[in-house]
PDB file of C-alpha atoms in Angstrom:
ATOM      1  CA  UNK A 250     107.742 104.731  70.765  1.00  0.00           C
ATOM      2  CA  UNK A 251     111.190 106.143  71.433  1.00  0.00           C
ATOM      3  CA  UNK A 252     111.860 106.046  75.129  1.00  0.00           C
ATOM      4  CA  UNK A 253     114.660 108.848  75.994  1.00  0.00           C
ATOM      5  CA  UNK A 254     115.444 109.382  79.645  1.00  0.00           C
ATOM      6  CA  UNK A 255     118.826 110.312  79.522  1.00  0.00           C
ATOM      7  CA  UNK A 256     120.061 107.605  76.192  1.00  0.00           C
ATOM      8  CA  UNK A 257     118.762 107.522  72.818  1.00  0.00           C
ATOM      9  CA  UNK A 258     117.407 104.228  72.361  1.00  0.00           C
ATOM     10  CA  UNK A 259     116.019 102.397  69.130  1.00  0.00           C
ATOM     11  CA  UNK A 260     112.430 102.375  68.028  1.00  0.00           C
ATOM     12  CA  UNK A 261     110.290 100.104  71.220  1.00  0.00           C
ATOM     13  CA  UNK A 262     107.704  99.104  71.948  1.00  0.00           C
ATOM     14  CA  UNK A 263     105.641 100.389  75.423  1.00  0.00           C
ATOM     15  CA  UNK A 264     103.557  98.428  78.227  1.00  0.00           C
ATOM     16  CA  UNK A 265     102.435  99.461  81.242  1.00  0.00           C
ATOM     17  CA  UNK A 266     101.897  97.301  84.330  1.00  0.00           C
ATOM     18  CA  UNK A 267     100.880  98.567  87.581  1.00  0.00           C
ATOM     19  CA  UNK A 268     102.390  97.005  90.347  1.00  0.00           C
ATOM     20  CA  UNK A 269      99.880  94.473  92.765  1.00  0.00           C
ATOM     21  CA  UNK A 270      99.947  94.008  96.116  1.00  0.00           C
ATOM     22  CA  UNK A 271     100.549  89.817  95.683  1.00  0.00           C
ATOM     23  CA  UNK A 272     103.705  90.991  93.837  1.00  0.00           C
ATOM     24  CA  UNK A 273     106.047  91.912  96.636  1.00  0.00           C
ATOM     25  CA  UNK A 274     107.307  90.545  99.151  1.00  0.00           C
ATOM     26  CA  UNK A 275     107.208  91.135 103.217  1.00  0.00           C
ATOM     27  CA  UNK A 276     109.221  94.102 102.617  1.00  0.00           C
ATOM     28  CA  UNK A 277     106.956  95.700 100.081  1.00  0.00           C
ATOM     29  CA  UNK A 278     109.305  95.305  96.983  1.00  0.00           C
ATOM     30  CA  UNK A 279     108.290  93.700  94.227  1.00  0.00           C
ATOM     31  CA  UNK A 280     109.912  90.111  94.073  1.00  0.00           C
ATOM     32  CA  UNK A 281     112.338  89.520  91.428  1.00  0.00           C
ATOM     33  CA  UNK A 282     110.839  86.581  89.765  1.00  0.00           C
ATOM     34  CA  UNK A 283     107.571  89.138  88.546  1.00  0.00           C
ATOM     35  CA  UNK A 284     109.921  91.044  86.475  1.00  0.00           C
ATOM     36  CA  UNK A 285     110.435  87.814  84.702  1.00  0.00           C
ATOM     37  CA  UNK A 286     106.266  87.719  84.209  1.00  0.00           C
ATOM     38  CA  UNK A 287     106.542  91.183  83.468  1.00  0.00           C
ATOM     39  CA  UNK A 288     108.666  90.818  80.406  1.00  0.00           C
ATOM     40  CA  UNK A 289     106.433  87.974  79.276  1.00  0.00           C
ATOM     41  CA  UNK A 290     103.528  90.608  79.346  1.00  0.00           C
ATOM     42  CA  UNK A 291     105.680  93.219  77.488  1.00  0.00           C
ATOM     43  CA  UNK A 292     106.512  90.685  75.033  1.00  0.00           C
ATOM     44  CA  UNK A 293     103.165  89.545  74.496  1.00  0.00           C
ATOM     45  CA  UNK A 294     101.740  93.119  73.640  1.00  0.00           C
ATOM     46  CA  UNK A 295     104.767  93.518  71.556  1.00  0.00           C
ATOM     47  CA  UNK A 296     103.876  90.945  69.541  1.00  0.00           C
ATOM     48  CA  UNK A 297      99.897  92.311  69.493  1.00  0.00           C
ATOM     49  CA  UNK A 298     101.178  95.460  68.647  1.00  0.00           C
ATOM     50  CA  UNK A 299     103.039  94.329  65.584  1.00  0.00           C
ATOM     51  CA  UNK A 300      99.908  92.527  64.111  1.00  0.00           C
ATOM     52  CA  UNK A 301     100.502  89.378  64.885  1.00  0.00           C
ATOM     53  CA  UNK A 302      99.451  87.627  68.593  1.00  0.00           C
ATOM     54  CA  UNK A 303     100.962  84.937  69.876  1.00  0.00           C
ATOM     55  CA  UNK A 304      98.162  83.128  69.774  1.00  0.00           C
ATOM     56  CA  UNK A 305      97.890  83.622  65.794  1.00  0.00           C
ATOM     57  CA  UNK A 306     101.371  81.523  66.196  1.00  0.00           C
ATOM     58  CA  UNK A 307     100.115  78.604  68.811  1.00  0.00           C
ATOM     59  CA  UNK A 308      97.375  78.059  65.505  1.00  0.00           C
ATOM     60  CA  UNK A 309      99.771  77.670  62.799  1.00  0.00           C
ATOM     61  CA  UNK A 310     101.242  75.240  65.081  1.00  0.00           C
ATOM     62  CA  UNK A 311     104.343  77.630  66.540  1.00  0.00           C
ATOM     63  CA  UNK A 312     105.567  77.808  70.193  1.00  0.00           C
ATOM     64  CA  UNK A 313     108.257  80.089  71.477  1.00  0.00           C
ATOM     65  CA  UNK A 314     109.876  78.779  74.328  1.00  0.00           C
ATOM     66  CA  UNK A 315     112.341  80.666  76.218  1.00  0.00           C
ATOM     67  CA  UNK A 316     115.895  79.294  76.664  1.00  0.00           C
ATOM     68  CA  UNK A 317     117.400  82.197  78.762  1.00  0.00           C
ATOM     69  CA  UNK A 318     116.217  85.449  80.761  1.00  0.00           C
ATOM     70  CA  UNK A 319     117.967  87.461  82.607  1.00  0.00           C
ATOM     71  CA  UNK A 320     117.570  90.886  84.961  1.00  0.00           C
ATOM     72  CA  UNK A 321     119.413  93.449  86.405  1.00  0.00           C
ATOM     73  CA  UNK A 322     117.415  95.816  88.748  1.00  0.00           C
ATOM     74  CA  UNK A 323     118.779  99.129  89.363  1.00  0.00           C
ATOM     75  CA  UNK A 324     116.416 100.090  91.956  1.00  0.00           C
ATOM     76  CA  UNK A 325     113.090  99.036  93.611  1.00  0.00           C
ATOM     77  CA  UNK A 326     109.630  98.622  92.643  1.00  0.00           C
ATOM     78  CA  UNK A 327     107.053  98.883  94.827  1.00  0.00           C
ATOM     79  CA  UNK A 328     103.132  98.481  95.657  1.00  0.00           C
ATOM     80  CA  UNK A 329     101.586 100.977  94.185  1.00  0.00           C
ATOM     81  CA  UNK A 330     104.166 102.153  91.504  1.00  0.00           C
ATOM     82  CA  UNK A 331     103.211 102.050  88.013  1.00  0.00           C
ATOM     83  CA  UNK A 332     106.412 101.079  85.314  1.00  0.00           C
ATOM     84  CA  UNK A 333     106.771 100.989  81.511  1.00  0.00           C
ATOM     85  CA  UNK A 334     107.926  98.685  80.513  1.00  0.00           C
ATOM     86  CA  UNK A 335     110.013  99.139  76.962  1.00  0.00           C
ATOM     87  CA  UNK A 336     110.235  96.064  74.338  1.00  0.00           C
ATOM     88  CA  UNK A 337     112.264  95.757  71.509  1.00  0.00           C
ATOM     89  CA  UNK A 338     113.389  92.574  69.242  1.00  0.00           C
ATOM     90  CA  UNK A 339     117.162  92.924  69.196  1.00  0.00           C
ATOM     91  CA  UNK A 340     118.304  89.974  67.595  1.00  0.00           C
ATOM     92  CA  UNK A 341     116.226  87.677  65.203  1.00  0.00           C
ATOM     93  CA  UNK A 342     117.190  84.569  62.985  1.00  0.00           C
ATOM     94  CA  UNK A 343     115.476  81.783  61.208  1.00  0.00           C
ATOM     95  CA  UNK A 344     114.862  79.392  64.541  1.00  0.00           C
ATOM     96  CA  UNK A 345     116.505  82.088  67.371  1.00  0.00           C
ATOM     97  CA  UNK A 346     115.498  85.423  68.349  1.00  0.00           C
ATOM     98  CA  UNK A 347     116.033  87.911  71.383  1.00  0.00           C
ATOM     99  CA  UNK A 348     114.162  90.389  73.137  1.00  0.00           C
ATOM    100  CA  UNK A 349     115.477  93.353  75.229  1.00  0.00           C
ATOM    101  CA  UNK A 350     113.284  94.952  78.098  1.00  0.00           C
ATOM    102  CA  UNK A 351     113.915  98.349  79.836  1.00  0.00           C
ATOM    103  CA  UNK A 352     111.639  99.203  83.278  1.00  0.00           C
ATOM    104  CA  UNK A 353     111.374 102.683  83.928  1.00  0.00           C
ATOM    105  CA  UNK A 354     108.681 104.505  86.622  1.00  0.00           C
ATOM    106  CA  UNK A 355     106.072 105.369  84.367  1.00  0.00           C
ATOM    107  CA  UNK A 356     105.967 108.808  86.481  1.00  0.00           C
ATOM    108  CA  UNK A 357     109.584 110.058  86.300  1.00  0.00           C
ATOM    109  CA  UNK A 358     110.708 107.687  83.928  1.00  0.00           C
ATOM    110  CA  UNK A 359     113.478 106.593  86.384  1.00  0.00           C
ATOM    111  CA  UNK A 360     115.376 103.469  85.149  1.00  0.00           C
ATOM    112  CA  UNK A 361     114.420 100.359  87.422  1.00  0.00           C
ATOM    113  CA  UNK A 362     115.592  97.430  85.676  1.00  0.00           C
ATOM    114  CA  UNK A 363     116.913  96.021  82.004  1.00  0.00           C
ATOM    115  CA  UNK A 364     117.290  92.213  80.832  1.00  0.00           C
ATOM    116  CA  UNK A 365     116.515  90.096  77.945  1.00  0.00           C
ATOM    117  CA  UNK A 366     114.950  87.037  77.238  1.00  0.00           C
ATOM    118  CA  UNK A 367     116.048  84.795  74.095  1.00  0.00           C
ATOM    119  CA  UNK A 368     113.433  82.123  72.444  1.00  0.00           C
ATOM    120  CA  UNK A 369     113.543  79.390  69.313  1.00  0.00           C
ATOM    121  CA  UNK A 370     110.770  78.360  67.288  1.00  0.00           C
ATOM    122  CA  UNK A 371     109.387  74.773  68.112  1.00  0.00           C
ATOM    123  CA  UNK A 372     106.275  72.597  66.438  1.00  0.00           C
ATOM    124  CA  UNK A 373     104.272  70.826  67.666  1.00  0.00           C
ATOM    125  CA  UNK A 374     105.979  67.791  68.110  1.00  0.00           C
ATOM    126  CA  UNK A 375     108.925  69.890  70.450  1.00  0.00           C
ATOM    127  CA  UNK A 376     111.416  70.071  67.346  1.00  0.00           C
ATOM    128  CA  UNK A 377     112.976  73.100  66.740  1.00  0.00           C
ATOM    129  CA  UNK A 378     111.502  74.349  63.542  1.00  0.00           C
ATOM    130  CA  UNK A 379     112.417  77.609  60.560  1.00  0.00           C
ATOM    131  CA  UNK A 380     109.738  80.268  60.713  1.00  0.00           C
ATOM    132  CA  UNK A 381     111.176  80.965  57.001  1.00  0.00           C
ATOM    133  CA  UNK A 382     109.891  78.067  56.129  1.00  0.00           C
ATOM    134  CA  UNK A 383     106.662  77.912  57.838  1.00  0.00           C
ATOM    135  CA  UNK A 384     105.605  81.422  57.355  1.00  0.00           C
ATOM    136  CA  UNK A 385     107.790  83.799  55.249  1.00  0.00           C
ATOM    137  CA  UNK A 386     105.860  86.303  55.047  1.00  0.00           C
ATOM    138  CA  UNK A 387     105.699  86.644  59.435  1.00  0.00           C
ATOM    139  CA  UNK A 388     110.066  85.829  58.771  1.00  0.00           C
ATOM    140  CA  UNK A 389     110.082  88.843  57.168  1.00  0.00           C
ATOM    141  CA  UNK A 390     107.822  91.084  58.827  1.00  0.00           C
ATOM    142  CA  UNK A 391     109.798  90.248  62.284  1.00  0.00           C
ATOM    143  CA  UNK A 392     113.377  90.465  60.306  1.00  0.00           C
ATOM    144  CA  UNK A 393     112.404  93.866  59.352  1.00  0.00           C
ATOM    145  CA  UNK A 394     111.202  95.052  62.944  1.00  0.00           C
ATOM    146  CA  UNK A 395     115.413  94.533  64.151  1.00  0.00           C
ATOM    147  CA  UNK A 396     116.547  96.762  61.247  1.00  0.00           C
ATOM    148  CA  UNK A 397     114.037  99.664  62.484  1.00  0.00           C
TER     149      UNK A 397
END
């Protein structure tokens, strides 16, 4: 998917969440903290729409926890609205990686808010581990989705 409201952007992937009413707050905006979720969704389907579910991961004995995430909103969401939400892998190394996020209104693809998350590779005994080593072939496949 190639989302262009107004910039050219890279190749990304789409997801689209419609807003609930136990996501916002007395005012009727969404809180921030479910963009966070939101992006964790996005990322998620990301990864299902690339072939390979996190899940598929969790059994080879992979977990990717995040280390940072971080939001700007440009302008409110609220009950009601439904957003895409745009996911792309922007950086990606042997044990580090980073996603990038873009929320637009999915019905006039106004921009409502952009951040990133970034992630390492752990086993299951909490040490940080290579995915080159432990699955090449998935290394590869994920190495090639930055370059696209």
């Amino acid at each position: 998917m190639i989302y262009a409201a107004g910039k050219v952007q890279t190749i990304m992937t789409e997801y689209t969440h419609k807003v609930q009413y136990y996501e916002t707050d007395k005012m009727g905006f969404v809180h921030h903290s479910n963009y966070i979720r939101w992006f964790e969704e996005a990322r998620l389907d990301y990864m299902d729409q690339a072939g390979y579910p996190y899940k598929n991961m969790e059994d080879i004995g992979l977990f990717c926890p995040v280390l940072a995430a971080e939001c700007t909103y440009k302008k409110s969401v609220c009950f009601g609205d439904t957003v895409k939400i745009y996911t792309k892998l922007t950086e990606y190394g042997n044990v580090r990686h980073k996603f990038s996020y873009l929320v637009v209104d999915a019905e006039t693809g106004e921009e409502r808010a952009e951040g990133s998350t970034e992630h390492c590779l752990l086993d299951v005994h909490g040490h940080v581990t290579s995915l080159k080593r432990k699955d090449p072939q998935l290394f590869e496949k994920f190495a090639a989705m930055t370059e696209e």
